[in-house]
Coordinates of C-alpha atoms in Angstrom, one line a residue:
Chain A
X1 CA -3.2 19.8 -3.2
X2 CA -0.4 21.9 -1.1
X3 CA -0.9 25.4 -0.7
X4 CA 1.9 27.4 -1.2
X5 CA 4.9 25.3 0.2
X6 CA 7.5 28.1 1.1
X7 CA 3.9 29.9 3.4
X8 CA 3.2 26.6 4.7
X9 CA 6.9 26.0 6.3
X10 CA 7.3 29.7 7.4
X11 CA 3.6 29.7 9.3
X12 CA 4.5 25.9 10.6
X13 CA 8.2 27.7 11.8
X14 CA 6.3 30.3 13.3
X15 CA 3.8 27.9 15.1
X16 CA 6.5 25.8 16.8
X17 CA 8.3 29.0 18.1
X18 CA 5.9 30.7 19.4
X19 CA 4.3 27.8 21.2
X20 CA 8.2 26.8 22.6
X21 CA 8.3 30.8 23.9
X22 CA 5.1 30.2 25.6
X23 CA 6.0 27.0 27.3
X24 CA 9.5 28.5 28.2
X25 CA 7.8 31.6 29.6
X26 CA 5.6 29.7 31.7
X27 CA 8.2 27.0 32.9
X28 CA 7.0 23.6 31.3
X29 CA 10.5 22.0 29.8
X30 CA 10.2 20.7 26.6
X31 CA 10.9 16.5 26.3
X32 CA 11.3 14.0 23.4
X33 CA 10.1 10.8 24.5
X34 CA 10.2 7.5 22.1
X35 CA 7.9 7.5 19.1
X36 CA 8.9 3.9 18.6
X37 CA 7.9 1.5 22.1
X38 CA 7.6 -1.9 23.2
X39 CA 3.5 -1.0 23.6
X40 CA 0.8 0.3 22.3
X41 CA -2.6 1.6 23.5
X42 CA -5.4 -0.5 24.4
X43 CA -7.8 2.2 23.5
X44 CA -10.5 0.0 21.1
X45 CA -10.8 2.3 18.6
X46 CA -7.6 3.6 17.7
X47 CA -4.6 1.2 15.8
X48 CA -0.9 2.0 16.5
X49 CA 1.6 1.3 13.5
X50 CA 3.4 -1.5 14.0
X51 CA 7.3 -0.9 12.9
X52 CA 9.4 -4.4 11.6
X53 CA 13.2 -5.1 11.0
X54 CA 13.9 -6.0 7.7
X55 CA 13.8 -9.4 8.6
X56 CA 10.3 -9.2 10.0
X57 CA 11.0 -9.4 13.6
X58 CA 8.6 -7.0 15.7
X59 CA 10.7 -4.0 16.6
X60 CA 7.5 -2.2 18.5
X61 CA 4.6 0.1 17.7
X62 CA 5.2 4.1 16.4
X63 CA 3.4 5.9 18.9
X64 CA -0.2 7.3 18.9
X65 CA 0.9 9.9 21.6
X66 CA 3.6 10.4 23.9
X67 CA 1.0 9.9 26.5
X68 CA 2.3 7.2 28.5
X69 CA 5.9 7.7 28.0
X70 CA 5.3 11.3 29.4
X71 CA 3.0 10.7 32.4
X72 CA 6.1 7.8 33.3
X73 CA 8.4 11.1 33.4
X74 CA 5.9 12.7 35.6
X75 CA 6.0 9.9 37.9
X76 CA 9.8 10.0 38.2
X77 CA 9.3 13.8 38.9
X78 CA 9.3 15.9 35.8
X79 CA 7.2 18.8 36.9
X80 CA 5.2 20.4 33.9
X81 CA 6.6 19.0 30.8
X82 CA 5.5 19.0 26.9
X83 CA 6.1 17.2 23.6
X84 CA 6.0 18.9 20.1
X85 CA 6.1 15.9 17.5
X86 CA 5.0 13.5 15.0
X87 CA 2.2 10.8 16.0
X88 CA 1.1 8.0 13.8
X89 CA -2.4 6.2 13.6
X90 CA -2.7 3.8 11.3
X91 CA -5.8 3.9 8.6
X92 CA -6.5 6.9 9.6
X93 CA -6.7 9.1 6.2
X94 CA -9.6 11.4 5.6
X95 CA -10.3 15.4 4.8
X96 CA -9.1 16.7 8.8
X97 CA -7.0 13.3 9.2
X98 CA -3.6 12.3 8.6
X99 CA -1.9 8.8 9.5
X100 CA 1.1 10.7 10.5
X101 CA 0.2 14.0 12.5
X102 CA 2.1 16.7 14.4
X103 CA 0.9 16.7 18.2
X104 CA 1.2 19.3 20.7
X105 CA 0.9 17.4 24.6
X106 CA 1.5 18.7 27.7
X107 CA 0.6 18.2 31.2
X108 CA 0.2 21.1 34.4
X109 CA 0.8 19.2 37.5
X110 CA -1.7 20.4 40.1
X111 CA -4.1 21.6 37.5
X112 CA -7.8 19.9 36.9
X113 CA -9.7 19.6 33.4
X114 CA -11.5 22.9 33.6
X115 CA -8.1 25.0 34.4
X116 CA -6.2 23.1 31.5
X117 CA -9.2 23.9 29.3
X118 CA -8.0 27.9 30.3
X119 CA -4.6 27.2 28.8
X120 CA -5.7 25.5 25.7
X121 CA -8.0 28.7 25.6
X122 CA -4.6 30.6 25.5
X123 CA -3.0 28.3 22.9
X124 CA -5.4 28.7 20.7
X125 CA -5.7 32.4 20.7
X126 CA -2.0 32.8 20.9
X127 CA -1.6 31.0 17.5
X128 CA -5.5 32.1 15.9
X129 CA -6.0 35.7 17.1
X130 CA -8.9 36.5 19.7
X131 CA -11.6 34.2 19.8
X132 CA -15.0 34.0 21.3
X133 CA -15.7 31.3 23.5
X134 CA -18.4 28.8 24.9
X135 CA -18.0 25.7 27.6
X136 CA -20.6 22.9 27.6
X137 CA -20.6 19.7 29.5
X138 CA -21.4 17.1 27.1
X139 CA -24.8 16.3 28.3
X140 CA -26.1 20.2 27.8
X141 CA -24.5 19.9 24.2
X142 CA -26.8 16.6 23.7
X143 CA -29.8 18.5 25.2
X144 CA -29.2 21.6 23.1
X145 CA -28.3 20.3 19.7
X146 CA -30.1 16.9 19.1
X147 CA -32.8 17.2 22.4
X148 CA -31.7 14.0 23.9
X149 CA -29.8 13.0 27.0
X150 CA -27.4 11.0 27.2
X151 CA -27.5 10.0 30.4
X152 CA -30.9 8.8 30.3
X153 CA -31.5 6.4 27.0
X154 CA -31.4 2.7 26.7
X155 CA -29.2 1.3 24.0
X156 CA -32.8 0.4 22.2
X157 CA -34.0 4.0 22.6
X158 CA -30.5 5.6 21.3
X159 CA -30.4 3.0 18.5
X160 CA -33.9 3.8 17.4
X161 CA -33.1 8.0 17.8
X162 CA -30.1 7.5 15.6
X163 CA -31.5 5.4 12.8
X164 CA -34.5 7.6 12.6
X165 CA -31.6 10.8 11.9
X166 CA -28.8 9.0 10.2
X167 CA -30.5 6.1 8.0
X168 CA -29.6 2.5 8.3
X169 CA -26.7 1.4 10.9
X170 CA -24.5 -0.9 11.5
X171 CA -25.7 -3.5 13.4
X172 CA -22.6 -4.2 16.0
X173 CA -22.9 -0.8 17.3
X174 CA -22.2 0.2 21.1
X175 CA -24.1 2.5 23.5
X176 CA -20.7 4.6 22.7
X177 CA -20.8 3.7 19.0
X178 CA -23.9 5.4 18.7
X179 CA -23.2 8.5 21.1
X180 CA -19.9 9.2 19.0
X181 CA -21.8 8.9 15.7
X182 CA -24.3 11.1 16.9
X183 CA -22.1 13.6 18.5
X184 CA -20.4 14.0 14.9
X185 CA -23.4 14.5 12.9
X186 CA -25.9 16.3 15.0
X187 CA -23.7 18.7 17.6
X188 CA -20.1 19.2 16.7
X189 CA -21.3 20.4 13.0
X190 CA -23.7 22.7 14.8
X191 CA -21.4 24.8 16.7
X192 CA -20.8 28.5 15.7
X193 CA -18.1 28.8 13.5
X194 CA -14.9 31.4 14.8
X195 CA -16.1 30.5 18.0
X196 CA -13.9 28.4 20.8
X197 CA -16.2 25.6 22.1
X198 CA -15.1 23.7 25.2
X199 CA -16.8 20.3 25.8
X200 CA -16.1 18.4 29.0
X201 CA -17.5 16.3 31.3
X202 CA -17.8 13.2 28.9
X203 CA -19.9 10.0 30.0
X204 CA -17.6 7.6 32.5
X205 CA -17.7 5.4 29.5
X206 CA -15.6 7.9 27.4
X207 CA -13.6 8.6 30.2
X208 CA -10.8 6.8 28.5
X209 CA -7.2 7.8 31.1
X210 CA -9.5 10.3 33.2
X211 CA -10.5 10.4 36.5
X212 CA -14.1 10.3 36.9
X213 CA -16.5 12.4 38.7
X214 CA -20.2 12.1 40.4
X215 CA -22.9 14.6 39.0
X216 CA -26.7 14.6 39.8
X217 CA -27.7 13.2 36.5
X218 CA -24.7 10.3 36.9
X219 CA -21.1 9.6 36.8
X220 CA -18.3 11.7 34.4
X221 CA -15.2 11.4 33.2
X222 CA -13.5 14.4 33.5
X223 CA -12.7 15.0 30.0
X224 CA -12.6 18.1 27.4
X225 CA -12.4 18.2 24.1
X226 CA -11.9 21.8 22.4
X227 CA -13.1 23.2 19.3
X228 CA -13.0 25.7 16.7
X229 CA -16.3 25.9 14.9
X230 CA -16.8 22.4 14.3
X231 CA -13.4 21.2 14.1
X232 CA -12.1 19.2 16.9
X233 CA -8.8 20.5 18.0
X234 CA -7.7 19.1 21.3
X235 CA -8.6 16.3 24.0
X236 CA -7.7 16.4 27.2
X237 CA -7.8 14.8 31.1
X238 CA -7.9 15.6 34.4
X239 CA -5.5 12.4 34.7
X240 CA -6.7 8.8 36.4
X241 CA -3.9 8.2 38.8
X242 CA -5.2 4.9 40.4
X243 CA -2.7 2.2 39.2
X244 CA -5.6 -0.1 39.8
X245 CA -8.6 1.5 38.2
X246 CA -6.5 2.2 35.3
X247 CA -5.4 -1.5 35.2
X248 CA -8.9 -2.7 35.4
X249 CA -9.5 0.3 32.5
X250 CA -7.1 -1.5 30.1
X251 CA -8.9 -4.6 30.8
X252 CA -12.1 -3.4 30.1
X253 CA -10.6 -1.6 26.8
X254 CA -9.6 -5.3 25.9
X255 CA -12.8 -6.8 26.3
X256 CA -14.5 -4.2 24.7
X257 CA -11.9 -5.6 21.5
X258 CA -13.1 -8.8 21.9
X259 CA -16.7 -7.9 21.9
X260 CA -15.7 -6.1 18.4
X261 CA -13.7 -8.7 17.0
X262 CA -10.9 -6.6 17.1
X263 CA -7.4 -7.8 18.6
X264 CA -6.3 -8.1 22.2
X265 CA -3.6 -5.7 22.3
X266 CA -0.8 -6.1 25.2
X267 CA -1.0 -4.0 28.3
X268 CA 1.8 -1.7 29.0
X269 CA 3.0 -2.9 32.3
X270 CA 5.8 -0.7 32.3
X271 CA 3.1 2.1 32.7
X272 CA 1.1 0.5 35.6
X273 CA 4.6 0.2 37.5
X274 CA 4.9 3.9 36.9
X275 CA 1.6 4.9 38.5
X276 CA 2.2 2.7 41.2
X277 CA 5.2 4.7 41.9
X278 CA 2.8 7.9 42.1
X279 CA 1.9 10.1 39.5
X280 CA 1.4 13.5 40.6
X281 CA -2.0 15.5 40.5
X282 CA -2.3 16.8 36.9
X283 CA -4.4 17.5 33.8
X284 CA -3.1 16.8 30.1
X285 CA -4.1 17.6 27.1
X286 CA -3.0 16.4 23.1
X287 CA -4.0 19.3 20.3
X288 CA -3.4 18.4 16.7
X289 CA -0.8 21.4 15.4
X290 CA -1.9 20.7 11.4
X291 CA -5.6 21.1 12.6
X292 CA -4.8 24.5 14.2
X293 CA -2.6 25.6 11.6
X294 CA -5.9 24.4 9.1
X295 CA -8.1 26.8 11.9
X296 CA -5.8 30.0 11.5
X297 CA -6.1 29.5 7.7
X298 CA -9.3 28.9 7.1
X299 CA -8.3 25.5 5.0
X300 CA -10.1 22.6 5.6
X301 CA -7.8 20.1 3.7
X302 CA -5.3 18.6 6.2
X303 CA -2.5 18.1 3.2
X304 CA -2.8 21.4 2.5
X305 CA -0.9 22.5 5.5
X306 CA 1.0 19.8 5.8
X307 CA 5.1 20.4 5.3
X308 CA 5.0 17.7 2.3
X309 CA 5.2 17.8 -1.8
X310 CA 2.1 15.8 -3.1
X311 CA 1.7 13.2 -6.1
X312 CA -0.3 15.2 -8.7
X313 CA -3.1 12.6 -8.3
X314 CA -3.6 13.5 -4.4
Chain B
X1 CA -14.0 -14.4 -1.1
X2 CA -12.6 -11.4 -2.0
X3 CA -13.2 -7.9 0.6
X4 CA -12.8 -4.9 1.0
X5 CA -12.4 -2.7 4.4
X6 CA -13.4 1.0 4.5
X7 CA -9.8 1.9 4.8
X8 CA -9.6 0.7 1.0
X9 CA -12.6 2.7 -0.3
X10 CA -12.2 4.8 -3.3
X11 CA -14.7 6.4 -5.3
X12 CA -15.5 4.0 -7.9
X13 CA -15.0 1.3 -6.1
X14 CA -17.8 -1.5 -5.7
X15 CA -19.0 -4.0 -3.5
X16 CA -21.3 -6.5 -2.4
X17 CA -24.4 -4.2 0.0
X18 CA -28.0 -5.8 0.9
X19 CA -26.7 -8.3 -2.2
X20 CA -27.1 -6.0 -4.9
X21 CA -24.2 -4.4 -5.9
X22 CA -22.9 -1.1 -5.0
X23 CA -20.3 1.8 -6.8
X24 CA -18.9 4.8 -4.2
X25 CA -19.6 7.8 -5.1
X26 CA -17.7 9.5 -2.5
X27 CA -16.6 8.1 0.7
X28 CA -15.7 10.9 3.9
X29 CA -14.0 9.3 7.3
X30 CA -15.1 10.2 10.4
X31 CA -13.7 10.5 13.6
X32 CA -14.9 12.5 16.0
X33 CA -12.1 13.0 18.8
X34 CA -11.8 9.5 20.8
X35 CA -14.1 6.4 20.2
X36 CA -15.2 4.8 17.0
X37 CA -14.4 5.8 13.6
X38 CA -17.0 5.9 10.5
X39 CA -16.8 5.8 7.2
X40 CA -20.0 8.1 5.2
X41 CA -19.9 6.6 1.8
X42 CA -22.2 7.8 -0.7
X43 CA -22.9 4.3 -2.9
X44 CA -24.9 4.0 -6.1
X45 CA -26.9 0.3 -6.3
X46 CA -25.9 -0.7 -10.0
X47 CA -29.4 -2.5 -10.1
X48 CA -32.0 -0.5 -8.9
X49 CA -30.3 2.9 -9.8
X50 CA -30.8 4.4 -5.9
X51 CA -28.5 6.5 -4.6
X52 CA -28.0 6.3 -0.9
X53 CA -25.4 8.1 2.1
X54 CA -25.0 5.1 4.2
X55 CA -23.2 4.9 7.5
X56 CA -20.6 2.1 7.9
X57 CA -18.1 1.2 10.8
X58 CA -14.8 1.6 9.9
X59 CA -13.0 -0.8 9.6
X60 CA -15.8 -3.3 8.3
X61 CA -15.4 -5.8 5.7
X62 CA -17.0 -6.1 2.8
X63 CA -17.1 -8.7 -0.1
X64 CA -15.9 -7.1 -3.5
X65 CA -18.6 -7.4 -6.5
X66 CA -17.8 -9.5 -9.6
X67 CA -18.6 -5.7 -11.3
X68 CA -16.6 -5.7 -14.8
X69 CA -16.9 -3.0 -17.5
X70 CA -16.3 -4.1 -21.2
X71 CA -16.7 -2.6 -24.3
X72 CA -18.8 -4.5 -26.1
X73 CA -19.8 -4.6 -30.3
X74 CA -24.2 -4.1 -30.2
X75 CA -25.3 -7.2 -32.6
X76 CA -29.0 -7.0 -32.4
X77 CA -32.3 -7.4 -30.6
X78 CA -34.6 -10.4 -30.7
X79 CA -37.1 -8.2 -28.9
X80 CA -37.3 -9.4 -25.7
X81 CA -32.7 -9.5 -25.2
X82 CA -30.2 -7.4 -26.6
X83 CA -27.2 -8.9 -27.6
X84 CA -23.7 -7.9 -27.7
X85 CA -20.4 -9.6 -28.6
X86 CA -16.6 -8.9 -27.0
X87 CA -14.8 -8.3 -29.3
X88 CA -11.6 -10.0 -28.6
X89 CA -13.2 -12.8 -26.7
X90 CA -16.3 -13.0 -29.9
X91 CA -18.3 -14.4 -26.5
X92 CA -22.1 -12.9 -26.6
X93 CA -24.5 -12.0 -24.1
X94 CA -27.7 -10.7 -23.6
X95 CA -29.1 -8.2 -21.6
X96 CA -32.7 -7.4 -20.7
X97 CA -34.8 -4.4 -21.1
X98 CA -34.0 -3.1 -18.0
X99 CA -30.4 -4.0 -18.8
X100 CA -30.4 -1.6 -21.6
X101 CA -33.2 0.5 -20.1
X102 CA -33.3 4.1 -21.3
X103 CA -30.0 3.6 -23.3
X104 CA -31.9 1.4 -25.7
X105 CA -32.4 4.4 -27.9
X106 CA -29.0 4.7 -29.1
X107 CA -28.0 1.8 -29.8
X108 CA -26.9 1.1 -33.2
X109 CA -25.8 -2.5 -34.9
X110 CA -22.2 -2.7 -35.2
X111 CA -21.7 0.0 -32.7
X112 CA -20.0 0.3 -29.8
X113 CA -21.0 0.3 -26.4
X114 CA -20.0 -0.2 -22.9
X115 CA -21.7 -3.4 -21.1
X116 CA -21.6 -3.8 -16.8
X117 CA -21.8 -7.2 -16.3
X118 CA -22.4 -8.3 -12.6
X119 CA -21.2 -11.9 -12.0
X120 CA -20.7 -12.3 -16.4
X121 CA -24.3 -10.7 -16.9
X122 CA -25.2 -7.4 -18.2
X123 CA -26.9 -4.8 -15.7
X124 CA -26.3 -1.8 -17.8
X125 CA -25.4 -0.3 -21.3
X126 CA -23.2 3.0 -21.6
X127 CA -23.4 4.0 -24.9
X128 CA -20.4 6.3 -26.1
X129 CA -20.1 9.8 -25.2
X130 CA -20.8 10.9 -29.1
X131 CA -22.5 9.2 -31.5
X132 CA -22.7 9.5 -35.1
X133 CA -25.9 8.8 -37.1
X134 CA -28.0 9.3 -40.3
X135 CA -31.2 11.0 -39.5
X136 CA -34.2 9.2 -41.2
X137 CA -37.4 11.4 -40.6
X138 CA -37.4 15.5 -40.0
X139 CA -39.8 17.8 -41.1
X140 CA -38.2 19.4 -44.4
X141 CA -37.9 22.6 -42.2
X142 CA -39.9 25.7 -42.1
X143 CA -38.4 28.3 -45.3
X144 CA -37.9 31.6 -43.8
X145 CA -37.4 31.2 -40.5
X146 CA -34.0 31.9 -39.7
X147 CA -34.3 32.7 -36.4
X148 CA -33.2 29.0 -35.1
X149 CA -34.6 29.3 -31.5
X150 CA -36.4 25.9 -31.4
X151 CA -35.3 24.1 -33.9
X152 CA -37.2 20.4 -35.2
X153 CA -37.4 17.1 -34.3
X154 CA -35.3 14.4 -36.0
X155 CA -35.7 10.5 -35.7
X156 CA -32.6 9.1 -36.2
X157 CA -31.2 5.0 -37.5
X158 CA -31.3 3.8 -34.3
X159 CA -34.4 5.7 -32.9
X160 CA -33.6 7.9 -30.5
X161 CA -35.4 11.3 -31.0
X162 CA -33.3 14.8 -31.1
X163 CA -33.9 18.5 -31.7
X164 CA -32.2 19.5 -34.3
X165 CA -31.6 22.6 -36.4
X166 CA -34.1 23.4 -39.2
X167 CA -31.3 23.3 -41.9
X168 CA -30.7 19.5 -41.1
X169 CA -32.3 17.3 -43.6
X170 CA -33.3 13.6 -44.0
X171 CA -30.2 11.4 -44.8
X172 CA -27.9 13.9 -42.9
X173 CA -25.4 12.2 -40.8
X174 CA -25.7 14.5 -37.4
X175 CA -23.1 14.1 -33.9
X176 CA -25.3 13.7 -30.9
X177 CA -24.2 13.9 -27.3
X178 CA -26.0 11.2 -25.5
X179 CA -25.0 12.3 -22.0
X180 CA -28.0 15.0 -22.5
X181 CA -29.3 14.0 -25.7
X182 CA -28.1 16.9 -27.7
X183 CA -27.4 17.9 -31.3
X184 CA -23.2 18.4 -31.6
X185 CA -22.7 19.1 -35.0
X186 CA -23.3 17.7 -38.7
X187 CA -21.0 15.1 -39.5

């Protein structure tokens, strides 16, 4: 069910405005890359929509972030840039999910993980008031809200932890798989509510397009994801610029597919042949705009802040 | 075979689970930031009654159940199956005491009655909402006391015991709710 339609476009209005002011103010220039390209993402778990002529010829995928279309411009010398616009993931429907999405992403060049996770502190506050607000590396997260580490389980011993909390389990479940599941049901839902918590340094496994980084208790991506209360609100990098380590990344993504039994998806070569170019030292980071809208409003319905009429039977 | 993925679950929906089958209560995606996405589906088993939260991938396939619901005409009982007739279709089956199960106490001959059947045989009876029928045994009712708080005891056609108001009387025809077992209304 909507909530008031007219509210819902003039706090939306107000949302993109004041977050143009703020990258204006602080020099990142604004860009519209394609939503509809040649590739998609390798990334295992997420499914990109794929858009056909009338005819049924492939015309390309609608885009599941302007991610690599943006860090191309950054490689062909963009400076700071960012991208206010629609994303799509297909199947993807549920209480704080939408297929189609509006996405805040931008990228500091020069900046790390931990200084981007400063501005996204600033977003957030700039759009929800002052906020309180706690970092955790992953790991300490683990260790504080479920007791175990993460770093130091077998597959067996993680398998048996989560069925012993969560019941029964699939049975083609990943050292990931399981992490993930656990993370969602035993630490995000734990975190204070009003409060601003900062996750980051994510296991190497997670590190998805981020650099990764040595710690004594074992290798990192450096990754962040921010929250408020329990709901996820951004995810963001301190970016892999290695052409080759993200080549063997995509790779890796793809046999992790096959291991699924989910489709090989094509590797964007147009991307490696942008990193080998150079892209700069930067950090980036995607927040979901209707989840921060949902935040500032206290709703916890996606489709009720979303700029759309619903069926009555939705 | 038909199936089902956990992108098409709906509440109400059923399927095949540990081969029994299974109706959704509720179903919740999950998708916490990057990596894999779940699907928390509350399911009832339509056999042994459970009900369960279980955790599924999403994106997992699963083979719809042969799960119809029909309204069926009650016939009769030969004591160890009940049997009931579509009427359109005049084709009978029988169902088993744990078929019928608690529900056995409202059915009437001639009445009414919804029938699960689970690959064309019967795994539970929903009688309607309201039923009407002719109470045959009550206490006459206690003169004088008007102050209706507990009411009496009736048995009625088909068996099932109700409280009922001390003013009702044997051969009464009386409107029960059979969700809760309650006394409606005279009828």
């Amino acid at each position: 069910m909507p909530m008031n339609l007219p509210k819902v476009l003039q706090i939306r209005a107000q949302v993109f405005r004041s977050i143009r002011e703020y990258f204006h103010d602080t020099n990142a220039l604004e860009v519209d890359t394609s939503l509809l390209r040649e590739f998609s993402v390798t990334d295992p778990y997420m499914s990109a929509m794929v858009a056909l002529s009338p005819a049924g010829k492939k015309l390309g995928y609608l885009q599941t972030s302007p991610e690599y279309a943006m860090k191309k411009l950054l490689c062909h010398g963009s400076g700071d840039i960012y991208q206010l616009g629609k994303v799509f993931r297909s199947e993807e429907e549920g209480l704080h999910h939408s297929s189609e999405f509006t996405m805040l992403e931008w990228y500091r060049v020069g900046f790390n993980h931990r200084q981007l996770m400063d501005e996204v502190f600033q977003i957030i506050q700039l759009i929800c008031g002052d906020l309180p607000r706690q970092d955790m590396s992953y790991r300490d997260a683990f260790l504080k809200y479920a007791d175990i580490d993460p770093f130091d389980m077998t597959v067996e011993e993680l398998s048996l932890f989560a069925e012993s909390k969560l019941g029964k389990l699939p049975d083609n479940m990943l050292y990931d798989n399981y992490l993930t599941l656990l993370f969602s049901q035993l630490v995000e839902s734990q975190f204070t509510s009003n409060e601003v918590t900062f996750i980051y340094d994510f296991p190497a496994s997670q590190a998805s397009l981020a650099r990764t980084a040595e710690r004594d208790y074992g290798t990192i991506g450096c990754r962040f994801e921010a929250y408020l209360g329990g709901l996820e609100l951004a995810n963001g990098f301190w970016e892999l610029i290695e052409p080759i380590e993200q080549l063997a990344r995509f790779h890796n993504d793809n046999s992790i597919r096959n291991q699924l039994g989910y489709p090989k998806i094509e590797i964007d070569d147009t991307f490696i042949s942008a990193l080998q170019k150079g892209l700069p030292d930067c950090a980036g980071v995607a927040l979901g705009i209707d989840r921060l809208i949902m935040a500032k409003l206290g709703e916890n319905n996606i489709r009720r802040v979303l700029p759309k009429i619903f069926s009555v039977n939705q | 075979m038909a199936t089902y993925t956990t992108n098409d679950f709906r509440p109400g929906m059923k399927f095949m689970l540990d081969g029994e089958p299974v109706a959704i209560i509720e179903n919740n995606f999950v998708r916490p930031g990057k990596g894999q996405a779940f699907a928390k589906t509350k399911v009832h088993y339509l056999l042994s009654g459970r009900i369960v939260e279980k955790t599924f991938k999403s994106g997992d396939n699963f083979e719809v159940a042969d799960v119809m619901e029909t309204d069926m005409e009650y016939l009769y009982t030969d004591g160890e199956y009940w049997h009931f007739m579509d009427p359109n279709s005049f084709e009978q089956v029988a169902a088993d005491e744990k078929a019928v199960g608690e529900n056995v106490k409202w059915l009437k001959e001639q009445d009414s009655c919804m029938v699960t059947l689970f690959n064309g045989t019967p795994i539970s009876i929903t009688p309607p909402n309201f039923v009407v029928q002719e109470v045959v045994e009550t206490d006459p009712g206690l003169k004088g006391d008007t102050s209706g708080s507990g009411g009496k005891p009736a048995t009625l056609e088909s068996g099932a015991v109700v409280r009922v108001p001390l003013f009702v009387q044997i051969g009464e025809k009386i409107k029960v709710d059979t969700r809760n077992g309650e006394y409606v209304s005279r009828a």
